[in-house]
Amino acid sequence: MNKKSFISVAITLALICLVWIILTPIFFPNTQADAVGTAPHRGFYAPVFSLNTPQGEAHSLSSYQDRPVLIFFWASHCSICKSVMPGLEAVYQDYAQQGFEILAINTTNQDHLSAAEAYFQSQGYTFTMLVDQDGSVSDQYQIHAVPTSVIVNPDGKISDLIIGSGISEGFLRAHLDTLFTKGGQ
Amino acid sequence: MFPMINIGPLAIQAAGFILLLSLFLGFYLTGKFSTNLGTHAEAIENGVLIGVIAGILGARLGFMLKNPSLLLNNPLNLLSLTPSMLDRSFGPLIGILAIIILAQKKHLPLWPTLDTMTPLFLLLYMGVHLANYANGNAYGTPTGLPWGISLWNATRHPVQVYAFLLGAALLLGLLIHTKMLKTTGFMRSGVLFNAAMAGIAMITLFTRAFTAEKRLLGRFDVYQLSAFALLLGALTLLYKRAYPDKQRISAIISMGSNVEPQVKFSQAEKILSEQFRIRRRSSIYQTEDVNQRPGVQPFLNRVLEIETALSFPELVTQLKAIEKQLGRIQGEKTRVALDLDILTYGDDVFFRADHHIPSPDLLKYRYLVMPLAEMSPDFRHPANGISIQEILYKITDQAQIIRINEVENGIKG
């Protein structure tokens, strides 16, 4: 390619790209509004559910409106779950008064309820344990592995969905600090 | 959707697996390309690895700086082995900075090094988009098209797949053009990298339109605007690299002869100085035949730096003509009237079956390296950045060399 044809090709390409940028908001107007549905993904409203504690007390996600909630899917045979839960308890102790709630959903269809309950009580956790007896809430949240952590902001939207050990005490503290002190998300 | 890959009891997150796989494949291709081009494979691979590690550490450090209470609470948070608490802007910045510092320390030449890394960049681009597809991030706008995918309550453009496939097409183009990373033809250094960057910019600019979660600046998507800036930058650099100011190219050529060498040298230099500006020249060195063939007269050698407006193939033809004019017989190996070879051509790195610039002989033969070290003591190999002293130190050729005359090592003619 000689110099002149290179310049004309380059200018043509740049112009086509510029036109595409200008046309984008016309072809795909305000697609942000699309993400107001309910889905187990960052930016969407968290799917609502209602589950019982081992003692039979019902808890519904909708009753935690205007409060930050961590939905934590776990099983008693999961060593990573057990390694992060003490950190969650520490955060819960510090932030519960400000309205922070942890709903620790045991994936009971893949666990033994007695073993899960025994572990939970032996550790003296003070946050709420819920029993997903038939795995329907796990399905609703498309859980493929435990632990999976879903952080729900006061507006009911999912701000983070973390699979595995990424849900650390420090990460959660930083998130809540930002939420409570700056009032932002 | 395939967010997890189950191998027996092991469940690996597909997104992370895809990213690792693309890094690994990119590493492999870049290593292969580097060996063929003669760039510093070891330094490049180490640099990328250290860059990745520095990036991760930098991301953690950035997160701690933004949330200082965490560090005060428990300093061990800094070293906590979790894949979270990573700052996404600080990390890459530190990683890139580490790579730049390492590259400077190793004196890696910018454009040949970036050319070598182009397959890695393309594979990472593809990997990021495929990983997004695997975990449902950066999803597309709703569509009625038959290839739409069902995701997050709607049938959507598989925009991550668009970007992945277009990236793959770009990589395929690169592989075809370089004959599976074996040659760059006479393409000048930096052309490959800037062309790839322009391609990536156009793909991003095009596919971002189909992405649902846009980051708007006024009416326009920030990613599209950044991609446009990248496109303009890449095209400008591409133009500068592909069509340089030819007057300025300096080439180092070697001269050798074992048939009346002193006479041939002065005749050759006379012809050369009529056609080119000679910037510098070395002393003349005498060396035994490197192949130690019986009855072969010792050779005289010297190197010269010339300034030329000719393109590389034109320069080759021109030098061949001078060789012929002074009685070189093609194919005659033991009685060489005059041998003129191009050792370097500007800062370019060419790799073709018949021509390899910088000449591989530059890393092999003492009779070239010694005069070059004398003429340009601060010379660095244009492909791998190794200094002439280091080349001289590492060379295995043990042929006896005598400097037989002194000339002023200065600008002449």
Coordinates of C-alpha atoms in Angstrom, one line a residue:
Chain A
M1 CA 0.0 0.0 0.0
N2 CA 1.4 3.4 -0.9
K3 CA 1.4 6.4 1.3
K4 CA -1.6 8.1 -0.4
S5 CA -3.9 5.1 -0.3
F6 CA -3.0 4.4 3.3
I7 CA -4.0 8.0 4.2
S8 CA -7.3 7.7 2.4
V9 CA -8.1 4.2 3.9
A10 CA -7.2 5.5 7.4
I11 CA -9.4 8.6 7.1
T12 CA -12.3 6.6 5.7
L13 CA -12.0 4.1 8.7
A14 CA -11.9 6.9 11.2
L15 CA -15.0 8.6 9.6
I16 CA -17.0 5.3 9.6
C17 CA -16.1 4.8 13.3
L18 CA -17.1 8.4 14.1
V19 CA -20.5 7.9 12.4
W20 CA -21.0 4.7 14.3
I21 CA -20.4 6.4 17.6
I22 CA -22.9 9.1 16.7
L23 CA -25.5 6.5 15.6
T24 CA -25.1 4.3 18.7
P25 CA -27.4 6.3 21.0
I26 CA -29.9 6.5 18.2
F27 CA -29.9 2.7 17.4
F28 CA -29.6 1.7 21.0
P29 CA -31.4 4.4 23.0
N30 CA -30.9 4.5 26.8
T31 CA -30.4 0.8 27.3
Q32 CA -29.6 1.4 31.0
A33 CA -33.3 1.2 31.7
D34 CA -33.2 -2.4 30.6
A35 CA -31.4 -3.5 33.8
V36 CA -34.3 -2.9 36.2
G37 CA -35.6 -6.5 36.1
T38 CA -34.9 -9.2 38.6
A39 CA -31.9 -11.5 38.0
P40 CA -29.1 -13.0 39.9
H41 CA -26.5 -10.7 38.4
R42 CA -24.8 -7.4 39.3
G43 CA -27.0 -4.4 38.6
F44 CA -30.3 -6.2 38.7
Y45 CA -32.8 -6.5 41.6
A46 CA -32.1 -9.5 43.8
P47 CA -34.7 -12.3 43.3
V48 CA -37.0 -12.4 46.3
F49 CA -37.5 -15.5 48.4
S50 CA -38.8 -16.6 51.7
L51 CA -37.1 -19.3 53.8
N52 CA -37.3 -20.7 57.3
T53 CA -34.6 -20.9 60.0
P54 CA -34.0 -24.4 61.4
Q55 CA -36.3 -23.4 64.2
G56 CA -39.1 -22.7 61.7
E57 CA -39.1 -18.9 61.8
A58 CA -39.8 -17.5 58.3
H59 CA -37.6 -14.8 56.8
S60 CA -38.3 -13.0 53.6
L61 CA -35.8 -10.9 51.6
S62 CA -38.5 -8.3 51.0
S63 CA -38.6 -7.5 54.7
Y64 CA -35.0 -6.2 54.6
Q65 CA -35.7 -3.3 52.3
D66 CA -33.6 -0.2 52.7
R67 CA -30.9 -2.3 54.4
P68 CA -27.7 -3.8 53.0
V69 CA -27.9 -7.6 53.0
L70 CA -25.4 -10.3 52.4
I71 CA -26.9 -13.5 51.1
F72 CA -24.4 -16.2 51.7
F73 CA -24.9 -19.7 50.2
W74 CA -23.0 -22.3 52.1
A75 CA -22.7 -26.0 53.1
S76 CA -21.2 -27.7 56.1
H77 CA -18.9 -29.9 53.9
C78 CA -17.4 -26.8 52.3
S79 CA -14.1 -25.8 53.8
I80 CA -13.9 -22.5 52.1
C81 CA -17.3 -21.5 53.5
K82 CA -16.1 -22.4 57.0
S83 CA -12.9 -20.4 56.5
V84 CA -14.7 -17.2 55.6
M85 CA -17.7 -17.4 58.0
P86 CA -15.8 -16.2 61.1
G87 CA -14.8 -13.1 59.2
L88 CA -18.5 -12.6 58.3
E89 CA -19.5 -12.9 61.9
A90 CA -16.9 -10.2 62.9
V91 CA -18.3 -7.8 60.3
Y92 CA -21.9 -8.6 61.4
Q93 CA -21.0 -7.8 65.0
D94 CA -19.7 -4.4 63.9
Y95 CA -22.4 -3.4 61.4
A96 CA -25.6 -5.1 62.5
Q97 CA -26.6 -2.1 64.5
Q98 CA -26.4 0.0 61.4
G99 CA -28.9 -2.3 59.7
F100 CA -26.6 -4.8 58.0
E101 CA -28.0 -8.3 57.7
I102 CA -26.5 -11.6 56.8
L103 CA -28.8 -14.4 55.5
A104 CA -26.7 -17.6 55.5
I105 CA -28.6 -19.9 53.2
N106 CA -27.6 -23.5 53.8
T107 CA -27.9 -25.5 50.5
T108 CA -29.7 -28.2 52.4
N109 CA -30.5 -30.3 49.4
Q110 CA -26.8 -30.9 49.1
D111 CA -26.0 -31.1 52.8
H112 CA -27.2 -32.7 56.0
L113 CA -29.3 -30.4 58.0
S114 CA -28.2 -31.8 61.3
A115 CA -24.5 -31.4 60.5
A116 CA -25.1 -27.9 59.2
E117 CA -27.1 -26.9 62.3
A118 CA -24.5 -28.5 64.6
Y119 CA -21.7 -26.6 62.9
F120 CA -23.6 -23.3 62.9
Q121 CA -24.4 -23.5 66.6
S122 CA -21.0 -24.7 67.6
Q123 CA -19.4 -21.6 66.1
G124 CA -21.9 -19.4 67.9
Y125 CA -22.8 -17.4 64.8
T126 CA -25.3 -14.7 65.6
F127 CA -26.4 -14.0 62.0
T128 CA -29.4 -15.7 60.5
M129 CA -29.2 -19.3 59.1
L130 CA -31.8 -20.3 56.6
V131 CA -32.7 -23.7 55.2
D132 CA -33.1 -24.2 51.5
Q133 CA -34.6 -27.6 51.8
D134 CA -35.4 -28.3 48.2
G135 CA -32.7 -26.1 46.6
S136 CA -35.3 -23.9 45.0
V137 CA -33.6 -20.6 46.1
S138 CA -30.2 -21.9 45.0
D139 CA -31.8 -22.6 41.6
Q140 CA -33.3 -19.1 41.6
Y141 CA -29.9 -17.6 42.2
Q142 CA -28.2 -20.1 39.7
I143 CA -25.8 -21.2 42.3
H144 CA -23.1 -23.5 40.8
A145 CA -20.7 -23.6 43.8
V146 CA -20.5 -22.8 47.5
P147 CA -19.7 -20.4 48.9
T148 CA -21.5 -17.9 46.7
S149 CA -22.1 -14.4 48.1
V150 CA -24.6 -12.0 46.9
I151 CA -24.3 -8.4 48.2
V152 CA -27.6 -6.5 48.0
N153 CA -27.6 -2.8 48.5
P154 CA -30.4 -0.9 50.3
D155 CA -32.1 -0.2 47.0
G156 CA -32.5 -4.0 46.5
K157 CA -30.1 -4.2 43.6
I158 CA -27.2 -6.6 43.6
S159 CA -23.9 -4.8 43.9
D160 CA -21.6 -7.8 43.8
L161 CA -21.9 -11.6 43.2
I162 CA -18.8 -13.4 44.4
I163 CA -18.1 -17.1 43.9
G164 CA -15.6 -18.7 46.2
S165 CA -13.2 -17.1 48.8
G166 CA -13.4 -13.6 47.3
I167 CA -15.9 -12.7 50.0
S168 CA -13.3 -11.7 52.6
E169 CA -13.8 -9.7 55.8
G170 CA -11.8 -6.8 54.4
F171 CA -13.8 -6.6 51.2
L172 CA -17.1 -6.6 53.1
R173 CA -15.9 -4.0 55.5
A174 CA -14.7 -1.7 52.7
H175 CA -18.0 -2.1 51.0
L176 CA -20.1 -1.3 54.1
D177 CA -17.9 1.6 55.0
T178 CA -18.4 3.2 51.7
L179 CA -22.2 2.5 51.9
F180 CA -22.7 3.9 55.4
T181 CA -20.2 6.8 55.5
K182 CA -20.7 8.2 52.0
G183 CA -24.3 7.1 51.7
G184 CA -23.4 6.0 48.2
Q185 CA -23.2 2.5 46.6
Chain B
M1 CA -23.7 -20.4 30.0
F2 CA -20.9 -22.6 31.5
P3 CA -19.7 -20.8 34.6
M4 CA -18.0 -23.8 36.2
I5 CA -15.9 -26.5 34.7
N6 CA -16.0 -29.7 36.8
I7 CA -13.0 -32.0 36.7
G8 CA -13.8 -34.7 39.2
P9 CA -14.2 -33.0 42.5
L10 CA -12.5 -29.8 41.2
A11 CA -14.8 -27.0 40.2
I12 CA -12.9 -24.3 38.4
Q13 CA -14.6 -21.0 37.5
A14 CA -14.7 -21.0 33.8
A15 CA -14.0 -17.3 33.5
G16 CA -10.7 -17.5 35.4
F17 CA -9.8 -20.7 33.5
I18 CA -10.4 -19.0 30.2
L19 CA -8.2 -16.0 31.2
L20 CA -5.4 -18.3 32.3
L21 CA -5.7 -20.3 29.1
S22 CA -5.5 -17.2 27.0
L23 CA -2.5 -15.9 28.9
F24 CA -0.8 -19.3 28.5
L25 CA -1.5 -19.5 24.8
G26 CA -0.5 -15.9 24.2
F27 CA 2.8 -16.7 26.1
Y28 CA 3.4 -19.6 23.9
L29 CA 2.8 -17.7 20.6
T30 CA 4.8 -14.7 21.8
G31 CA 7.7 -17.0 22.8
K32 CA 7.7 -18.6 19.4
F33 CA 7.5 -15.3 17.6
S34 CA 10.3 -13.9 19.7
T35 CA 12.6 -16.8 18.8
N36 CA 11.9 -16.3 15.1
L37 CA 12.3 -12.5 15.2
G38 CA 15.4 -12.6 17.4
T39 CA 13.9 -10.4 20.2
H40 CA 14.8 -11.1 23.8
A41 CA 12.4 -13.9 24.5
E42 CA 13.5 -14.5 28.1
A43 CA 13.4 -10.8 29.1
I44 CA 9.9 -10.4 27.5
E45 CA 8.5 -13.5 29.2
N46 CA 9.9 -12.6 32.6
G47 CA 8.7 -9.0 32.1
V48 CA 5.1 -10.2 31.5
L49 CA 5.1 -12.5 34.5
I50 CA 6.6 -9.8 36.8
G51 CA 4.1 -7.3 35.4
V52 CA 1.2 -9.7 36.2
I53 CA 2.5 -10.2 39.8
A54 CA 3.2 -6.4 40.2
G55 CA -0.3 -5.7 38.9
I56 CA -2.0 -8.0 41.5
L57 CA 0.1 -6.6 44.3
G58 CA -0.6 -3.1 43.1
A59 CA -4.3 -3.8 42.9
R60 CA -4.3 -4.9 46.6
L61 CA -2.2 -1.9 47.6
G62 CA -4.5 0.5 45.8
F63 CA -7.5 -1.1 47.5
M64 CA -5.8 -0.6 50.9
L65 CA -4.9 3.0 50.1
K66 CA -8.6 3.7 49.3
N67 CA -9.8 2.0 52.4
P68 CA -7.0 2.8 55.0
S69 CA -9.1 1.7 57.9
L70 CA -8.7 -1.9 56.8
L71 CA -5.0 -1.7 57.0
L72 CA -5.1 0.0 60.4
N73 CA -7.5 -2.7 61.6
N74 CA -5.5 -5.6 60.5
P75 CA -2.2 -5.1 58.5
L76 CA -2.4 -8.7 57.4
N77 CA -5.3 -7.7 55.1
L78 CA -2.6 -6.5 52.7
L79 CA -1.3 -10.0 52.2
S80 CA -4.6 -11.9 52.5
L81 CA -4.8 -14.6 49.8
T82 CA -8.3 -13.9 48.5
P83 CA -9.2 -12.9 45.0
S84 CA -10.9 -9.8 46.3
M85 CA -9.9 -6.4 47.7
L86 CA -8.3 -5.5 44.4
D87 CA -8.4 -2.1 42.9
R88 CA -9.1 -2.3 39.1
S89 CA -7.5 0.9 38.1
F90 CA -4.4 1.0 40.3
G91 CA -3.4 -2.6 39.6
P92 CA -3.0 -2.4 35.8
L93 CA -1.2 0.9 36.3
I94 CA 1.4 -0.7 38.6
G95 CA 1.7 -3.7 36.3
I96 CA 2.3 -1.6 33.2
L97 CA 4.7 0.6 35.1
A98 CA 6.7 -2.5 36.3
I99 CA 6.9 -3.8 32.7
I100 CA 8.1 -0.4 31.4
I101 CA 10.8 -0.2 34.1
L102 CA 12.0 -3.7 33.4
A103 CA 12.0 -3.1 29.6
Q104 CA 14.1 0.0 30.2
K105 CA 16.5 -1.8 32.4
K106 CA 17.0 -4.5 29.8
H107 CA 17.1 -1.8 27.0
L108 CA 14.5 -3.7 25.1
P109 CA 13.8 -1.9 21.9
L110 CA 10.2 -0.6 21.9
W111 CA 8.7 -1.5 18.6
P112 CA 10.2 -5.0 18.0
T113 CA 9.3 -5.9 21.6
L114 CA 5.7 -4.7 21.1
D115 CA 5.5 -6.5 17.7
T116 CA 6.6 -9.7 19.5
M117 CA 3.9 -9.3 22.2
T118 CA 1.1 -8.6 19.7
P119 CA -0.2 -12.3 19.7
L120 CA -0.3 -12.1 23.5
F121 CA -2.3 -8.9 23.5
L122 CA -4.8 -10.3 20.9
L123 CA -5.3 -13.5 22.9
L124 CA -5.8 -11.6 26.1
Y125 CA -8.4 -9.4 24.3
M126 CA -10.2 -12.6 23.1
G127 CA -9.9 -14.2 26.6
V128 CA -11.4 -11.2 28.4
H129 CA -14.5 -11.3 26.2
L130 CA -14.9 -15.1 26.3
A131 CA -14.6 -14.9 30.1
N132 CA -17.3 -12.2 30.2
Y133 CA -19.5 -14.5 28.2
A134 CA -18.8 -17.3 30.7
N135 CA -19.9 -15.3 33.7
G136 CA -22.6 -13.2 32.0
N137 CA -20.8 -9.9 32.4
A138 CA -20.9 -7.1 29.8
Y139 CA -24.0 -8.6 28.4
G140 CA -25.7 -7.3 25.3
T141 CA -28.9 -5.3 24.5
P142 CA -32.1 -7.2 23.8
T143 CA -32.6 -8.4 20.3
G144 CA -35.0 -10.4 18.1
L145 CA -32.2 -11.8 16.0
P146 CA -32.1 -15.6 15.7
W147 CA -28.6 -15.9 17.3
G148 CA -29.6 -14.0 20.4
I149 CA -28.9 -15.7 23.7
S150 CA -31.3 -16.0 26.6
L151 CA -29.6 -14.2 29.5
W152 CA -30.8 -12.0 32.4
N153 CA -34.5 -12.0 31.6
A154 CA -34.2 -11.3 27.8
T155 CA -32.9 -12.6 24.5
R156 CA -29.8 -10.6 24.0
H157 CA -27.0 -9.9 21.6
P158 CA -24.1 -12.2 22.4
V159 CA -21.9 -9.2 22.3
Q160 CA -19.0 -10.8 24.1
V161 CA -19.0 -13.5 21.4
Y162 CA -19.0 -10.8 18.7
A163 CA -15.8 -9.2 20.2
F164 CA -14.2 -12.6 20.7
L165 CA -14.8 -13.7 17.1
L166 CA -13.6 -10.4 15.6
G167 CA -10.5 -10.6 17.9
A168 CA -10.0 -14.2 16.6
A169 CA -10.3 -13.0 13.0
L170 CA -7.7 -10.4 13.8
L171 CA -5.4 -13.0 15.3
L172 CA -6.0 -15.3 12.3
G173 CA -5.0 -12.4 10.0
L174 CA -1.8 -11.9 11.9
L175 CA -1.0 -15.6 11.7
I176 CA -1.7 -15.8 8.0
H177 CA 0.3 -12.6 7.3
T178 CA 3.3 -13.8 9.3
K179 CA 3.0 -17.4 7.9
M180 CA 2.4 -18.8 11.4
L181 CA 4.7 -16.3 13.1
K182 CA 7.6 -17.3 10.9
T183 CA 8.2 -14.1 9.0
T184 CA 7.5 -10.4 9.0
G185 CA 8.6 -9.9 5.4
F186 CA 9.9 -6.4 5.0
M187 CA 7.3 -5.0 7.3
R188 CA 8.9 -2.3 9.5
S189 CA 9.0 -2.7 13.2
G190 CA 5.9 -1.4 15.0
V191 CA 3.6 -1.8 12.0
L192 CA 2.3 -5.1 13.2
F193 CA 1.6 -3.8 16.8
N194 CA -0.1 -0.6 15.7
A195 CA -2.2 -2.3 13.1
A196 CA -3.4 -4.8 15.8
M197 CA -4.2 -1.9 18.1
A198 CA -6.2 -0.1 15.4
G199 CA -8.0 -3.4 14.9
I200 CA -8.8 -3.8 18.6
A201 CA -10.0 -0.2 18.8
M202 CA -12.3 -0.7 15.8
I203 CA -13.7 -4.0 17.2
T204 CA -14.3 -2.4 20.6
L205 CA -15.9 0.7 19.1
F206 CA -18.2 -1.5 17.0
T207 CA -19.3 -4.0 19.6
R208 CA -19.7 -1.6 22.5
A209 CA -22.9 -0.4 20.7
F210 CA -24.5 -3.7 21.4
T211 CA -23.5 -3.7 25.1
A212 CA -26.4 -3.0 27.6
E213 CA -24.4 -1.5 30.5
K214 CA -22.9 1.6 28.9
R215 CA -20.9 4.2 30.8
L216 CA -22.2 7.4 29.4
L217 CA -20.4 10.7 29.0
G218 CA -23.2 13.0 27.8
R219 CA -24.9 10.9 25.2
F220 CA -21.9 8.8 24.3
D221 CA -20.3 5.6 25.6
V222 CA -16.9 6.2 27.3
Y223 CA -15.5 3.0 26.0
Q224 CA -16.4 4.0 22.4
L225 CA -14.8 7.4 22.8
S226 CA -11.6 5.9 24.3
A227 CA -11.5 3.3 21.5
F228 CA -11.8 6.2 19.0
A229 CA -8.9 8.0 20.6
L230 CA -6.9 4.7 20.5
L231 CA -7.8 4.3 16.9
L232 CA -6.5 7.7 15.9
G233 CA -3.3 7.2 18.0
A234 CA -2.6 3.8 16.4
L235 CA -3.3 5.0 12.9
T236 CA -0.9 7.9 13.4
L237 CA 1.9 5.7 14.8
L238 CA 1.2 3.2 12.0
Y239 CA 1.7 5.9 9.4
K240 CA 4.9 7.1 11.1
R241 CA 6.3 3.6 11.3
A242 CA 5.3 2.4 7.8
Y243 CA 6.3 5.5 5.9
P244 CA 9.4 7.0 7.7
D245 CA 11.5 9.8 6.5
K246 CA 13.9 7.7 4.4
Q247 CA 16.7 10.2 4.3
R248 CA 17.6 9.4 7.9
I249 CA 18.1 5.6 7.8
S250 CA 21.5 4.6 8.8
A251 CA 22.7 1.1 8.1
I252 CA 25.8 -0.8 9.3
I253 CA 27.4 -2.9 6.6
S254 CA 30.4 -5.2 6.8
M255 CA 33.1 -5.5 4.3
G256 CA 35.3 -8.6 3.8
S257 CA 37.8 -9.8 1.3
N258 CA 40.7 -12.2 0.9
V259 CA 41.8 -11.4 -2.6
E260 CA 44.0 -8.2 -2.7
P261 CA 41.9 -7.0 0.2
Q262 CA 43.6 -3.6 0.8
V263 CA 43.0 -2.7 -2.9
K264 CA 39.4 -4.0 -2.9
F265 CA 38.6 -2.1 0.3
S266 CA 39.8 1.3 -1.0
Q267 CA 38.0 0.7 -4.3
A268 CA 34.8 -0.3 -2.5
E269 CA 35.0 2.6 -0.2
K270 CA 35.4 5.0 -3.1
I271 CA 32.2 3.6 -4.7
L272 CA 30.3 3.6 -1.5
S273 CA 31.2 7.2 -0.7
E274 CA 29.9 8.2 -4.1
Q275 CA 26.5 6.6 -3.4
F276 CA 26.0 7.1 0.4
R277 CA 27.2 9.3 3.2
I278 CA 29.6 7.3 5.3
R279 CA 29.2 8.3 8.9
R280 CA 31.7 6.1 10.6
R281 CA 34.1 3.3 9.9
S282 CA 36.2 0.8 11.9
S283 CA 39.8 -0.2 11.6
I284 CA 40.7 -3.1 9.4
Y285 CA 41.0 -6.5 11.1
Q286 CA 42.7 -9.6 9.8
T287 CA 41.2 -12.9 10.7
E288 CA 41.8 -16.5 9.7
D289 CA 39.0 -18.3 7.7
V290 CA 36.4 -19.1 10.4
N291 CA 35.7 -22.4 8.8
Q292 CA 39.4 -23.3 8.8
R293 CA 39.4 -24.6 5.3
P294 CA 43.0 -25.5 4.1
G295 CA 44.6 -23.1 1.7
V296 CA 42.2 -20.3 2.2
Q297 CA 43.9 -16.9 2.6
P298 CA 43.1 -14.9 5.7
F299 CA 40.3 -12.3 5.4
L300 CA 40.4 -8.6 6.0
N301 CA 37.2 -7.2 7.6
R302 CA 35.8 -3.8 8.6
V303 CA 32.4 -2.4 9.3
L304 CA 31.0 1.0 8.2
E305 CA 28.0 3.0 9.1
I306 CA 26.3 4.5 6.1
E307 CA 23.3 6.8 5.6
T308 CA 20.9 5.8 2.9
A309 CA 17.6 6.8 1.3
L310 CA 17.3 3.4 -0.3
S311 CA 14.7 0.9 0.9
F312 CA 16.1 -2.3 2.3
P313 CA 15.6 -4.4 -0.9
E314 CA 17.1 -1.6 -3.0
L315 CA 20.1 -1.4 -0.7
V316 CA 20.7 -5.2 -1.0
T317 CA 20.6 -4.9 -4.8
Q318 CA 23.0 -1.9 -4.8
L319 CA 25.6 -3.7 -2.6
K320 CA 25.4 -6.8 -4.7
A321 CA 26.1 -4.7 -7.8
I322 CA 29.2 -3.2 -6.1
E323 CA 30.4 -6.7 -5.2
K324 CA 30.0 -7.8 -8.8
Q325 CA 31.8 -4.7 -10.1
L326 CA 34.8 -5.5 -8.0
G327 CA 35.1 -9.1 -9.2
R328 CA 33.0 -11.2 -6.7
I329 CA 32.1 -14.5 -8.3
Q330 CA 28.8 -15.8 -7.1
G331 CA 29.1 -19.2 -5.3
E332 CA 32.9 -18.9 -4.8
K333 CA 33.5 -19.3 -1.1
T334 CA 37.3 -19.6 -0.7
R335 CA 38.4 -16.6 -2.9
V336 CA 36.2 -13.7 -2.0
A337 CA 37.0 -10.5 -3.9
L338 CA 34.6 -8.5 -1.9
D339 CA 31.7 -9.3 0.5
L340 CA 29.3 -6.5 1.5
D341 CA 26.7 -7.5 4.1
I342 CA 24.0 -5.5 5.7
L343 CA 24.2 -6.0 9.5
T344 CA 21.6 -3.5 10.6
Y345 CA 19.1 -1.3 8.8
G346 CA 17.9 1.5 10.9
D347 CA 16.2 0.1 14.0
D348 CA 14.3 -2.4 11.9
V349 CA 13.9 -6.1 12.5
F350 CA 13.1 -8.1 9.4
F351 CA 12.8 -11.8 9.3
R352 CA 12.5 -13.6 5.9
A353 CA 13.9 -16.8 4.5
D354 CA 16.7 -15.0 2.6
H355 CA 17.2 -11.9 4.8
H356 CA 17.4 -11.5 8.5
I357 CA 18.0 -8.1 9.9
P358 CA 19.8 -7.6 12.2
S359 CA 22.1 -10.2 10.7
P360 CA 22.4 -13.3 12.8
D361 CA 26.1 -13.2 12.1
L362 CA 26.3 -10.3 14.5
L363 CA 25.8 -12.7 17.4
K364 CA 28.2 -15.3 15.9
Y365 CA 31.4 -13.9 14.5
R366 CA 34.2 -12.1 16.3
Y367 CA 35.4 -10.6 13.0
L368 CA 32.2 -8.5 12.9
V369 CA 31.7 -7.8 16.5
M370 CA 35.2 -6.6 17.2
P371 CA 35.2 -3.9 14.6
L372 CA 31.7 -2.9 15.5
A373 CA 32.6 -2.6 19.2
E374 CA 35.5 -0.3 18.2
M375 CA 33.4 1.8 15.8
S376 CA 30.3 2.1 18.0
P377 CA 31.1 1.2 21.6
D378 CA 27.5 2.1 22.6
F379 CA 25.9 -0.1 20.0
R380 CA 22.9 -2.1 21.1
H381 CA 21.4 -5.0 19.1
P382 CA 18.2 -3.5 17.5
A383 CA 16.2 -6.7 18.2
N384 CA 17.1 -7.8 21.7
G385 CA 18.8 -4.7 23.2
I386 CA 22.0 -6.5 24.2
S387 CA 25.0 -4.2 24.3
I388 CA 28.0 -4.9 21.9
Q389 CA 30.3 -5.6 24.9
E390 CA 27.9 -8.2 26.2
I391 CA 27.7 -9.8 22.7
L392 CA 31.5 -9.8 22.5
Y393 CA 31.7 -11.4 26.0
K394 CA 29.2 -14.2 25.0
I395 CA 30.5 -15.0 21.6
T396 CA 31.9 -18.5 21.2
D397 CA 33.9 -18.0 18.0
Q398 CA 37.6 -18.1 19.0
A399 CA 39.2 -17.2 15.6
Q400 CA 42.4 -15.2 15.9
I401 CA 41.9 -11.5 15.1
I402 CA 44.5 -8.8 14.6
R403 CA 43.8 -5.2 14.1
I404 CA 46.1 -4.1 11.3
N405 CA 45.6 -0.4 10.9
E406 CA 44.2 2.5 12.8
V407 CA 41.9 4.9 11.2
E408 CA 40.3 7.9 12.7
N409 CA 37.0 6.7 14.0
G410 CA 35.1 9.8 13.1
I411 CA 32.8 11.3 10.6
K412 CA 34.3 11.3 7.2
G413 CA 33.3 12.0 3.6

